[in-house]
Coordinates of C-alpha atoms in Angstrom, one line a residue:
X247 CA 83.2 28.2 -104.0
X248 CA 79.9 26.4 -103.2
X249 CA 77.9 24.5 -105.8
X250 CA 74.6 26.0 -106.9
X251 CA 71.8 23.7 -105.5
X252 CA 69.6 21.9 -108.0
X253 CA 66.2 23.5 -108.5
X254 CA 63.0 21.6 -109.5
X255 CA 59.8 21.9 -111.4
X256 CA 56.7 20.0 -110.3
X257 CA 54.2 19.0 -112.9
X258 CA 50.6 18.4 -111.7
X259 CA 48.0 16.6 -113.9
X260 CA 44.5 16.6 -112.5
X261 CA 42.3 13.9 -114.1
X262 CA 38.6 13.0 -113.6
X263 CA 39.5 10.4 -110.9
X264 CA 43.2 10.6 -110.5
X265 CA 45.9 13.2 -109.7
X266 CA 49.3 12.6 -111.3
X267 CA 52.5 14.4 -110.6
X268 CA 56.2 14.4 -111.6
X269 CA 59.2 16.2 -110.1
X270 CA 61.9 17.3 -112.6
X271 CA 65.3 18.9 -112.2
X272 CA 64.9 22.2 -114.0
X273 CA 68.2 22.5 -115.9
X274 CA 68.3 20.4 -117.8
X275 CA 64.8 18.9 -117.5
X276 CA 65.3 15.5 -115.9
X277 CA 62.9 13.4 -114.0
X278 CA 63.5 12.8 -110.3
X279 CA 60.3 10.9 -109.4
X280 CA 56.7 10.4 -110.5
X281 CA 53.5 9.4 -108.7
X282 CA 49.7 9.4 -108.7
X283 CA 46.7 9.1 -106.5
X284 CA 44.4 6.8 -108.5
X285 CA 40.7 5.9 -108.2
X286 CA 40.0 8.9 -106.0
X287 CA 36.7 8.5 -104.1
X288 CA 36.9 4.7 -103.9
X289 CA 37.8 2.8 -100.8
X290 CA 40.8 1.3 -102.6
X291 CA 42.4 4.6 -103.7
X292 CA 46.1 4.3 -104.0
X293 CA 49.1 6.6 -103.7
X294 CA 52.1 5.3 -105.6
X295 CA 55.4 7.0 -106.1
X296 CA 58.4 5.8 -108.1
X297 CA 61.9 7.2 -108.6
X298 CA 63.5 7.7 -112.0
X299 CA 64.6 4.0 -112.1
X300 CA 61.0 3.0 -111.4
X301 CA 61.8 1.8 -107.8
X302 CA 58.8 2.2 -105.6
X303 CA 59.2 4.9 -103.0
X304 CA 55.6 4.8 -101.7
X305 CA 52.7 2.4 -102.2
X306 CA 49.7 3.1 -100.0
X307 CA 46.1 2.1 -100.2
X308 CA 43.6 4.4 -98.5
X309 CA 40.3 6.1 -98.9
X310 CA 41.2 9.5 -100.5
X311 CA 37.6 10.8 -100.6
X312 CA 38.1 13.7 -103.1
X313 CA 40.6 15.7 -105.0
X314 CA 41.4 17.9 -102.0
X315 CA 42.4 14.8 -100.0
X316 CA 44.6 13.6 -102.9
X317 CA 46.3 17.0 -103.3
X318 CA 47.0 17.1 -99.5
X319 CA 48.6 13.7 -99.3
X320 CA 50.9 14.6 -102.2
X321 CA 51.8 17.9 -100.6
X322 CA 52.5 16.2 -97.3
X323 CA 54.8 13.7 -99.0
X324 CA 56.7 16.6 -100.8
X325 CA 56.9 18.8 -97.7
X326 CA 58.6 16.0 -95.8
X327 CA 61.3 16.1 -98.4
X328 CA 61.4 19.8 -99.2
X329 CA 64.9 20.2 -97.8
X330 CA 66.1 18.1 -100.8
X331 CA 64.0 19.6 -103.5
X332 CA 63.9 23.4 -104.1
X333 CA 60.8 24.1 -106.2
X334 CA 61.1 27.0 -108.6
X335 CA 57.7 26.5 -110.2
X336 CA 54.6 24.2 -110.2
X337 CA 52.9 23.6 -113.5
X338 CA 49.2 22.6 -113.7
X339 CA 47.4 21.1 -116.6
X340 CA 44.2 23.1 -117.1
X341 CA 41.6 21.5 -119.4
X342 CA 39.9 24.7 -120.3
X343 CA 40.9 28.4 -120.2
X344 CA 38.1 29.9 -122.3
X345 CA 38.8 31.8 -125.5
X346 CA 41.1 34.3 -123.9
X347 CA 43.7 32.1 -122.3
X348 CA 45.6 29.6 -124.5
X349 CA 49.4 30.0 -123.9
X350 CA 51.0 28.9 -120.6
X351 CA 51.0 31.7 -118.1
X352 CA 51.5 32.5 -114.4
X353 CA 48.5 31.9 -112.3
X354 CA 47.2 35.0 -110.6
X355 CA 44.1 35.8 -108.7
X356 CA 42.7 37.4 -111.8
X357 CA 43.3 34.2 -113.8
X358 CA 41.6 32.1 -111.2
X359 CA 38.6 34.4 -111.3
X360 CA 38.5 33.9 -115.1
X361 CA 38.6 30.2 -114.7
X362 CA 35.7 30.3 -112.2
X363 CA 33.7 32.2 -114.8
X364 CA 34.4 29.5 -117.4
X365 CA 33.4 26.5 -115.2
X366 CA 30.3 26.1 -117.3
X367 CA 32.6 25.2 -120.2
X368 CA 34.2 22.3 -118.3
X369 CA 32.1 21.6 -115.2
X370 CA 33.6 18.1 -114.7
X371 CA 37.1 19.3 -114.7
X372 CA 37.7 23.0 -113.8
X373 CA 36.3 22.9 -110.2
X374 CA 38.8 20.1 -109.2
X375 CA 41.6 21.8 -111.1
X376 CA 41.0 25.0 -109.2
X377 CA 40.9 23.2 -105.9
X378 CA 44.3 21.6 -106.6
X379 CA 45.8 24.9 -107.6
X380 CA 44.5 26.5 -104.4
X381 CA 45.9 23.6 -102.3
X382 CA 49.4 24.0 -103.9
X383 CA 49.3 27.8 -103.6
X384 CA 48.6 27.5 -99.9
X385 CA 51.4 25.0 -99.4
X386 CA 53.9 26.9 -101.6
X387 CA 52.9 30.6 -101.4
X388 CA 56.3 31.8 -102.7
X389 CA 56.5 29.4 -105.6
X390 CA 55.4 30.4 -109.1
X391 CA 52.3 28.4 -110.3
X392 CA 51.9 28.1 -114.1
X393 CA 48.8 27.2 -116.0
X394 CA 49.3 25.0 -119.0
X395 CA 46.1 24.9 -121.1
X396 CA 45.0 21.7 -122.9
X397 CA 43.2 23.8 -125.5
X398 CA 46.3 25.7 -126.6
X399 CA 47.4 23.2 -129.3
X400 CA 44.1 23.8 -131.2
X401 CA 44.1 27.6 -131.0
X402 CA 44.9 28.1 -134.7
X403 CA 42.2 25.8 -136.2
X404 CA 40.5 27.5 -139.2
X405 CA 37.4 29.5 -138.4
X406 CA 35.2 27.2 -140.4
X407 CA 36.3 24.4 -138.1
X408 CA 36.4 26.3 -134.9
X409 CA 33.1 28.1 -135.1
X410 CA 29.7 26.4 -134.7
X411 CA 26.9 27.4 -137.2
X412 CA 25.0 29.2 -134.5
X413 CA 24.2 32.9 -134.0
X414 CA 27.2 35.1 -133.2
X415 CA 25.9 36.0 -129.7
X416 CA 26.7 32.5 -128.5
X417 CA 30.3 32.6 -129.8
X418 CA 30.7 35.9 -128.0
X419 CA 30.0 34.0 -124.8
X420 CA 32.7 31.4 -125.5
X421 CA 30.7 28.8 -127.4
X422 CA 33.2 27.4 -129.9
X423 CA 35.2 24.3 -130.7
X424 CA 38.2 24.2 -128.3
X425 CA 39.5 20.7 -128.6
X426 CA 41.4 18.9 -125.8
X427 CA 44.3 16.5 -125.1
X428 CA 46.4 19.4 -126.5
X429 CA 49.4 18.9 -124.1
X430 CA 49.6 15.2 -125.2
X431 CA 49.4 16.3 -128.8
X432 CA 52.2 18.8 -128.3
X433 CA 54.4 16.1 -126.8
X434 CA 53.7 13.7 -129.7
X435 CA 54.6 16.4 -132.3
X436 CA 57.9 17.1 -130.5
X437 CA 58.7 13.3 -130.7
X438 CA 57.8 13.2 -134.4
X439 CA 60.0 16.3 -135.0
X440 CA 63.0 14.3 -133.8
X441 CA 62.4 11.8 -136.7
X442 CA 61.0 13.9 -139.5
X443 CA 63.1 16.9 -140.8
X444 CA 60.2 18.1 -142.9
X445 CA 57.4 17.4 -140.4
X446 CA 55.4 20.5 -141.5
X447 CA 54.9 18.9 -144.9
X448 CA 53.2 15.8 -143.4
X449 CA 49.5 15.2 -142.9
X450 CA 49.1 13.6 -139.5
X451 CA 46.4 12.0 -137.4
X452 CA 47.2 11.5 -133.7
X453 CA 44.8 9.1 -132.0
X454 CA 44.9 9.7 -128.2
X455 CA 42.9 6.6 -127.1
X456 CA 42.2 6.2 -123.4
X457 CA 39.2 6.2 -121.2
X458 CA 38.8 9.7 -122.6
X459 CA 39.6 9.6 -126.3
X460 CA 40.1 12.0 -129.1
X461 CA 41.9 12.5 -132.4
X462 CA 43.7 15.5 -134.0
X463 CA 44.4 16.2 -137.6
X464 CA 47.6 18.1 -138.0
X465 CA 48.7 20.1 -141.2
X466 CA 51.8 22.3 -141.4
X467 CA 52.6 21.3 -137.8
X468 CA 49.4 22.9 -136.5
X469 CA 46.0 21.5 -135.4
X470 CA 43.6 21.6 -138.3
X471 CA 40.7 19.7 -136.7
X472 CA 40.0 17.5 -133.7
X473 CA 37.2 15.3 -132.6
X474 CA 36.3 16.9 -129.3
X475 CA 34.5 20.2 -129.5
X476 CA 33.4 22.6 -126.8
X477 CA 33.6 19.9 -124.2
X478 CA 35.6 16.6 -123.7
X479 CA 32.3 14.7 -124.2
X480 CA 32.2 14.9 -128.0
X481 CA 33.7 12.9 -130.8
X482 CA 34.7 9.3 -130.4
X483 CA 32.7 6.8 -128.2
X484 CA 34.7 6.6 -124.9
X485 CA 34.7 4.7 -121.7
X486 CA 31.9 6.5 -120.0
X487 CA 31.2 9.4 -122.4
X488 CA 28.8 9.2 -125.3
X489 CA 30.8 11.0 -128.0
X490 CA 28.9 12.7 -130.7
X491 CA 25.1 12.6 -130.6
X492 CA 22.3 13.9 -132.8
X493 CA 21.1 17.1 -131.1
X494 CA 17.6 15.6 -131.3
X495 CA 18.8 12.9 -128.8
X496 CA 19.5 15.6 -126.2
X497 CA 16.1 17.3 -126.9
X498 CA 14.4 13.9 -126.5
X499 CA 16.1 13.2 -123.2
X500 CA 15.2 16.7 -121.9
X501 CA 11.6 16.6 -123.1
X502 CA 10.6 13.0 -122.6
X503 CA 12.5 12.3 -119.3
X504 CA 12.5 15.8 -117.9
X505 CA 16.2 15.5 -117.1
X506 CA 17.8 18.5 -115.5
X507 CA 21.0 19.9 -117.1
X508 CA 23.0 18.3 -114.2
X509 CA 21.4 14.9 -114.8
X510 CA 22.0 15.1 -118.5
X511 CA 25.6 16.0 -117.9
X512 CA 26.0 13.1 -115.6
X513 CA 24.4 10.7 -118.1
X514 CA 26.6 11.8 -121.0
X515 CA 29.8 12.0 -119.0
X516 CA 29.6 9.1 -116.5
X517 CA 27.0 6.5 -117.7
X518 CA 27.3 6.4 -121.5
X519 CA 29.8 5.1 -124.0
X520 CA 31.3 1.6 -123.4
X521 CA 29.8 1.5 -119.9
X522 CA 26.3 2.0 -121.3
X523 CA 26.7 -0.8 -123.8
X524 CA 28.4 -3.4 -121.7
X525 CA 28.3 -2.3 -118.1
X526 CA 32.1 -2.0 -118.1
X527 CA 34.3 0.8 -119.3
X528 CA 37.8 -0.7 -119.0
X529 CA 39.2 -1.8 -122.3
X530 CA 41.2 -4.8 -121.1
X531 CA 38.2 -6.1 -119.1
X532 CA 36.0 -5.8 -122.1
X533 CA 38.6 -7.8 -124.2
X534 CA 38.7 -10.5 -121.5
X535 CA 34.9 -10.7 -121.5
X536 CA 34.4 -10.6 -125.2
X537 CA 34.4 -14.4 -126.0
X538 CA 31.5 -15.1 -123.7
X539 CA 29.7 -11.7 -123.6
X540 CA 27.8 -10.3 -126.6
X541 CA 27.5 -6.9 -124.9
X542 CA 31.3 -6.7 -124.5
X543 CA 31.7 -7.6 -128.2
X544 CA 29.2 -4.9 -129.2
X545 CA 31.1 -2.3 -127.1
X546 CA 34.4 -3.2 -128.7
X547 CA 32.9 -3.2 -132.2
X548 CA 31.4 0.2 -131.5
X549 CA 34.6 1.7 -130.2
X550 CA 36.7 0.5 -133.1
X551 CA 34.1 1.5 -135.7
X552 CA 33.9 5.0 -134.2
X553 CA 37.7 5.3 -134.3
X554 CA 37.9 4.0 -137.9
X555 CA 35.2 6.4 -139.0
X556 CA 37.0 9.5 -137.5
X557 CA 40.3 8.5 -139.1
X558 CA 38.5 8.4 -142.5
X559 CA 36.8 11.7 -141.9
X560 CA 39.9 13.5 -140.8
X561 CA 42.0 12.1 -143.6
X562 CA 39.3 13.2 -146.1
X563 CA 39.2 16.7 -144.5
X564 CA 43.0 17.0 -144.9
X565 CA 43.0 15.6 -148.4
X566 CA 45.3 12.7 -147.5
X567 CA 47.3 11.1 -144.7
X568 CA 51.0 10.5 -144.2
X569 CA 51.4 9.5 -140.6
X570 CA 49.0 7.9 -138.1
X571 CA 50.1 7.9 -134.4
X572 CA 48.5 5.8 -131.7
X573 CA 49.0 7.1 -128.1
X574 CA 47.2 7.1 -124.8
X575 CA 46.6 4.1 -122.5
X576 CA 44.7 2.1 -125.1
X577 CA 46.6 3.3 -128.2
X578 CA 49.9 2.5 -126.6
X579 CA 49.1 -0.9 -125.1
X580 CA 46.3 -2.6 -127.0
X581 CA 47.6 -4.3 -130.2
X582 CA 44.2 -5.9 -130.6
X583 CA 42.4 -2.6 -130.7
X584 CA 45.0 -1.0 -133.1
X585 CA 44.6 -4.0 -135.4
X586 CA 40.8 -3.7 -135.5
X587 CA 40.9 0.0 -136.1
X588 CA 43.4 -0.3 -139.0
X589 CA 41.7 -3.2 -140.6
X590 CA 40.3 -2.4 -144.1
X591 CA 41.9 1.0 -144.1
X592 CA 44.3 0.0 -146.9
X593 CA 42.2 2.2 -149.3
X594 CA 43.8 5.3 -147.6
X595 CA 47.3 3.7 -147.5
X596 CA 47.3 2.1 -144.0
X597 CA 48.8 -1.4 -143.9
X598 CA 50.1 -2.6 -140.6
X599 CA 52.6 -5.4 -139.9
X600 CA 50.7 -7.8 -137.5
X601 CA 53.9 -9.1 -135.9
X602 CA 55.3 -5.6 -135.2
X603 CA 51.9 -4.5 -133.9
X604 CA 51.8 -7.5 -131.4
X605 CA 55.2 -6.5 -130.2
X606 CA 54.2 -2.9 -129.6
X607 CA 57.0 -1.8 -132.0
X608 CA 57.3 1.9 -132.4
X609 CA 56.7 1.5 -136.2
X610 CA 53.8 -1.0 -136.8
X611 CA 53.2 -0.3 -140.5
X612 CA 54.7 -2.5 -143.3
X613 CA 57.5 -1.1 -145.4
X614 CA 55.1 -1.0 -148.3
X615 CA 52.5 1.0 -146.4
X616 CA 52.0 4.4 -147.9
X617 CA 51.0 5.7 -144.4
X618 CA 53.5 5.4 -141.6
X619 CA 51.7 4.0 -138.5
X620 CA 53.4 4.6 -135.2
X621 CA 53.0 3.9 -131.5
X622 CA 54.3 6.7 -129.3
X623 CA 54.0 6.8 -125.5
X624 CA 52.7 10.2 -124.5
X625 CA 54.1 12.1 -121.5
X626 CA 51.9 15.1 -120.5
X627 CA 53.9 15.7 -117.3
X628 CA 57.2 16.1 -119.2
X629 CA 55.4 18.5 -121.7
X630 CA 54.1 20.5 -118.7
X631 CA 57.6 20.8 -117.3
X632 CA 59.0 21.9 -120.7
X633 CA 56.2 24.5 -121.0
X634 CA 56.9 25.8 -117.5
X635 CA 60.6 26.1 -118.2
X636 CA 59.7 28.2 -121.3
X637 CA 57.6 30.5 -119.2
X638 CA 60.4 30.9 -116.6
X639 CA 63.0 31.5 -119.3
X640 CA 60.8 34.3 -120.8
X641 CA 60.3 35.8 -117.4
X642 CA 64.1 35.9 -116.9
X643 CA 64.7 37.4 -120.3
X644 CA 62.0 40.1 -119.7

């Protein structure tokens, strides 16, 4: 009798300037290795791959000029080891699937055509995501490719939250509030469910703070509201994105400076936010600059003010708050930013323990704090693998 060979799921997470991937054994889900091509387009782009014990398997600096180059170097690395890893599926994080596609599903030519039609909803993300899908389809033509939509988590928001106060004809074309970072939020909710038996009874705010940042308000285990809207540009002030703006600001830029739609998109996506205020978008770099740079201090103050304001707004919208979770690169790692955001929020029951916060303790609130304040490391790739496994399981049962 021969042993059944292990099968694997590959999770692919396409960002604005990075391409992350993780390989998991499929039953049970268990990580084999993880990697990323970072700072794509720069001369110092880096491919780094680590095994499950965080031993470095590959660490290479090169000029990966675009997402195609990044996808191809990952595919080449995997292909050289394909005799060891039998892929049963590849899961792709898709930032936007339009109003029709929310649940994870197998990628078909028809689905790709639909994604092409909705590029106007996410012009900075969907084109690269489609390129990466095509690259992996070409390399693994017989392997199931599964789309996991970042908007899925927010699909059940109330109509008065989801719909903009604009004529219905625009909604019919897909103009609505979608929300993003949904795969991250799903993962955080799974982690919370391990600790709270009555999680559905909790009013929760999850703050996913990174170069791209958003928050979600969760009631009865479902997304009730979120800070990002039709695009990932809205809501909080971010590294290079503006966050929410008065519509009059957009009209002013269009009328007074005759910006084209492409130029306006580039301004709001790549040259706004912290970068516009201080010339730098990296949070740790701003913190290092702060003592001697008034612009860095202003950028940090603006970011923390924006986050504090949205926590207050979401808590008011829910009629209270029981749990606040910090996640994402900044939320998980910057005790200074967490402290500044939570300062003076005792009026809604937030009281953090400064020592626990400095130590990045999973629970940073005091015992007397009415709101439980937690730090949870997100794992979008693991969530993608779990979603893919669910699709495969349903396919077998059907």
